[in-house]
């Protein structure tokens, strides 16, 4: 694989603008090559004897050229100067020492190279500085955690004596062993003191007293922190008097308590449950911090490789020496010489293994470095096999229906009107899953980091092949059950007691697979889905995350599927007991729930917007909540009109549906997709676009408008003679699912571009402890 493709593939999607523009530099080199070729006179054809002589001397020429390339740095064609700026730090400027005549492209190349390197170097330094600030906070968090462990696990523990043995002298570290408060076994804690529980200056690479722990230089901030810690050693557990637990309002009880107390902080209760929650949160924080360090290290390595590669290409094209001078400067720069990230990686591993995996290195590293998911060929094979079976069963069902002429008979049409709603639920689900598989395919193709946006655990996210496999498997089961139902109906006398339980059996199988506790059929993904559904149901009580409101938006497009579940209950309680003489619409309870179920998904989103409005203080959430409230009114009026035909209800339904559709269409295109920007450099779109063809965005906007207004047909009731019964509503329900699938791609594209603009590549996890002293200082300032 060429380096350019490998470089692009290995980029962090959210940091893509911070990398070296390798392709741009490569394009300038192409211009240099073309300009040189145009100036060179045509080479005369060599005779056979000349070519043989050239071949015999080829090795000698190569060795001589190689020897020349190893000359002194004075032979280089460039000179790199360092410019110091008060606010921005160091910048590097390259001066071209060759003749400027005819070397405009080469000068342009080095100007571009300086610009890209300064960008990368500044970005890397800023990120490392950000990491070092996080280290200071993590130090204090670990101090509090260790003290809390001692207090909770062993209140009679000799804190003063033992924690004093934990004191860590960087220049004079001597091994000490104490009893771990967590496991009550003797463990080495020389390299895990309370005061320097997460010291960035510490490394695991050799020491004067221990070969695996060397002295490493430390900064002044670290020494200042050590002095502050040493001053507090009169009572190490005194730190617990200065901290509180941060209430993140992530659970219903914490939300209720937070509303009643009107406080975001809770006093320590010194209970094991509290300690367990703190450990779990810090475990996640350390994991995210470790991933950030790994990506920073990889960022440095890939950019250094890109600079070396592009300079090597320059030397090959121009036959000038420049790589040695430039790479010497690169090696001395912050990007090439900084060792903070490498040191921190070792320190995080030591801290995590000791405190969060009971000193089990294999277990700790398995958590810190989860394995990447490997695509399996059997997934592709099974997907093709099941899709073929599904198509064959569908064709068999259509042929059997036409052979028995069910659509031409009143009894057959009535039978299908009762049975098809039992299976239409699966049609909506399968269609949505197929569209989600297509979304994943295009998200991956265009480097949209959907796994990070949704918060999937690394290695557990489903690929488009796996989602396609699940959708085809469900489709095969549905078509097999439908064909079996139709076949058994032709012999109703033989299967009179069994035929009605085929749809119920299919639903039972689906529910069993969904809630199966065993580690089969993508258990982690099923649990993630169940958790998100539960959080949607309890919308105002749980903190709203992107997967929560994204799933709630999907549910708003599955109103007909939710109503199909109501039909299941009605069919097996009233219709079946009356032997088909009664219909669901004849029961008032059914009609009441027909209203309620249509409103529930929008109600979820309404409460989520209210919760985000109070937490984020974002005025846009108020408008979003108003949008869903108007949608609820429109759905209620439209449902009332479908049950009670009258001119008044028809006018109200048309007006409410029209207003809601206009509001929702505007929100889809302008807010969710971020398009139709007035001052955008891409007319009527936005500044940054992932898709190359701008026409795709205009087509998507037109389709969104058309599909949004399609549901007005359910109110206006255009007559379509070839469509009977509930077929029209089913078709438009499928169109709404298709619109949602299209909306999903552009919604995540906009979210991804927002992350790219803010270089946001990691999940933000709130710290568990807050220090009173910090709050007091902030107030004084």
GROMACS .gro file of N, CA, C and O in nm, residues 713 716-723 728:
model
   40
  713UNK      N    1  -5.099   1.325   0.283
  713UNK     CA    2  -5.192   1.241   0.207
  713UNK      C    3  -5.284   1.164   0.299
  713UNK      O    4  -5.400   1.139   0.265
  716UNK      N    5  -5.547   1.426   0.356
  716UNK     CA    6  -5.623   1.467   0.239
  716UNK      C    7  -5.693   1.351   0.170
  716UNK      O    8  -5.791   1.371   0.098
  717UNK      N    9  -5.641   1.227   0.191
  717UNK     CA   10  -5.705   1.106   0.140
  717UNK      C   11  -5.726   1.110  -0.012
  717UNK      O   12  -5.838   1.109  -0.062
  718UNK      N   13  -5.615   1.115  -0.088
  718UNK     CA   14  -5.626   1.102  -0.233
  718UNK      C   15  -5.667   0.959  -0.266
  718UNK      O   16  -5.613   0.863  -0.211
  719UNK      N   17  -5.760   0.944  -0.358
  719UNK     CA   18  -5.811   0.811  -0.392
  719UNK      C   19  -5.714   0.740  -0.485
  719UNK      O   20  -5.678   0.792  -0.592
  720UNK      N   21  -5.672   0.622  -0.443
  720UNK     CA   22  -5.587   0.537  -0.526
  720UNK      C   23  -5.660   0.405  -0.543
  720UNK      O   24  -5.661   0.321  -0.451
  721UNK      N   25  -5.728   0.383  -0.658
  721UNK     CA   26  -5.816   0.266  -0.673
  721UNK      C   27  -5.746   0.132  -0.653
  721UNK      O   28  -5.804   0.038  -0.602
  722UNK      N   29  -5.618   0.122  -0.692
  722UNK     CA   30  -5.550  -0.008  -0.684
  722UNK      C   31  -5.506  -0.043  -0.543
  722UNK      O   32  -5.465  -0.156  -0.518
  723UNK      N   33  -5.514   0.052  -0.449
  723UNK     CA   34  -5.472   0.026  -0.312
  723UNK      C   35  -5.593   0.013  -0.222
  723UNK      O   36  -5.686   0.093  -0.229
  728UNK      N   37  -5.235   0.198   0.201
  728UNK     CA   38  -5.186   0.335   0.181
  728UNK      C   39  -5.106   0.382   0.301
  728UNK      O   40  -4.995   0.434   0.288
   0.00000   0.00000   0.00000
